[in-house]
PDB file of C-alpha atoms in Angstrom:
ATOM      1  CA  UNK A   1       8.313  -9.002   1.033  1.00 49.00           C
ATOM      2  CA  UNK A   2       9.101  -5.391   0.272  1.00 55.00           C
ATOM      3  CA  UNK A   3       8.172  -2.927   3.000  1.00 56.00           C
ATOM      4  CA  UNK A   4       5.913  -0.131   1.765  1.00 60.00           C
ATOM      5  CA  UNK A   5       5.314   1.266   5.232  1.00 61.00           C
ATOM      6  CA  UNK A   6       2.190  -0.875   5.639  1.00 56.00           C
ATOM      7  CA  UNK A   7       2.206  -3.408   8.478  1.00 56.00           C
ATOM      8  CA  UNK A   8       2.285  -6.848   6.923  1.00 58.00           C
ATOM      9  CA  UNK A   9      -0.669  -8.090   8.999  1.00 54.00           C
ATOM     10  CA  UNK A  10      -2.704  -5.072   7.870  1.00 56.00           C
ATOM     11  CA  UNK A  11      -1.827  -5.667   4.251  1.00 56.00           C
ATOM     12  CA  UNK A  12      -2.760  -9.342   4.473  1.00 56.00           C
ATOM     13  CA  UNK A  13      -6.013  -8.396   6.219  1.00 56.00           C
ATOM     14  CA  UNK A  14      -6.887  -5.989   3.407  1.00 55.00           C
ATOM     15  CA  UNK A  15      -6.136  -8.575   0.730  1.00 56.00           C
ATOM     16  CA  UNK A  16      -8.170 -11.267   2.494  1.00 54.00           C
ATOM     17  CA  UNK A  17     -11.302  -9.122   2.766  1.00 53.00           C
ATOM     18  CA  UNK A  18     -14.029 -10.075   0.303  1.00 56.00           C
ATOM     19  CA  UNK A  19     -13.953  -7.750  -2.735  1.00 57.00           C
ATOM     20  CA  UNK A  20     -17.337  -6.182  -1.896  1.00 58.00           C
ATOM     21  CA  UNK A  21     -16.343  -5.441   1.697  1.00 57.00           C
ATOM     22  CA  UNK A  22     -16.122  -1.740   2.605  1.00 58.00           C
ATOM     23  CA  UNK A  23     -12.669  -2.275   4.111  1.00 59.00           C
ATOM     24  CA  UNK A  24     -11.177  -4.056   1.127  1.00 61.00           C
ATOM     25  CA  UNK A  25      -8.970  -2.286  -1.382  1.00 67.00           C
ATOM     26  CA  UNK A  26      -8.935  -3.454  -4.975  1.00 72.00           C
ATOM     27  CA  UNK A  27      -5.647  -4.330  -6.664  1.00 78.00           C
ATOM     28  CA  UNK A  28      -5.696  -1.096  -8.673  1.00 80.00           C
ATOM     29  CA  UNK A  29      -5.931   1.022  -5.529  1.00 79.00           C
ATOM     30  CA  UNK A  30      -3.245  -1.066  -3.845  1.00 81.00           C
ATOM     31  CA  UNK A  31      -0.876  -0.395  -6.773  1.00 85.00           C
ATOM     32  CA  UNK A  32      -1.724   3.335  -6.626  1.00 86.00           C
ATOM     33  CA  UNK A  33      -0.934   3.391  -2.906  1.00 85.00           C
ATOM     34  CA  UNK A  34       2.395   1.628  -3.467  1.00 87.00           C
ATOM     35  CA  UNK A  35       3.305   4.112  -6.216  1.00 90.00           C
ATOM     36  CA  UNK A  36       2.402   7.062  -3.967  1.00 89.00           C
ATOM     37  CA  UNK A  37       4.551   5.678  -1.147  1.00 89.00           C
ATOM     38  CA  UNK A  38       7.483   5.025  -3.516  1.00 90.00           C
ATOM     39  CA  UNK A  39       7.202   8.584  -4.865  1.00 90.00           C
ATOM     40  CA  UNK A  40       7.080  10.030  -1.340  1.00 89.00           C
ATOM     41  CA  UNK A  41      10.164   8.027  -0.327  1.00 88.00           C
ATOM     42  CA  UNK A  42      12.007   9.150  -3.472  1.00 89.00           C
ATOM     43  CA  UNK A  43      11.140  12.785  -2.692  1.00 87.00           C
ATOM     44  CA  UNK A  44      12.381  12.369   0.897  1.00 84.00           C
ATOM     45  CA  UNK A  45      15.700  10.953  -0.335  1.00 84.00           C
ATOM     46  CA  UNK A  46      16.089  13.786  -2.861  1.00 85.00           C
ATOM     47  CA  UNK A  47      15.423  16.415  -0.190  1.00 80.00           C
ATOM     48  CA  UNK A  48      18.161  15.146   2.144  1.00 72.00           C
TER      49      UNK A  48
END
């Protein structure tokens, strides 16, 4: 499993929440978060 800076247990907990739960994150938001993290990491590498 690729590490996006999210603890695996936390990620699994989010995915297991029922879709209507306040704590759950839909797949679209999860993809957005992953893209934001990838972009941030890319920027960090470029700034070094």
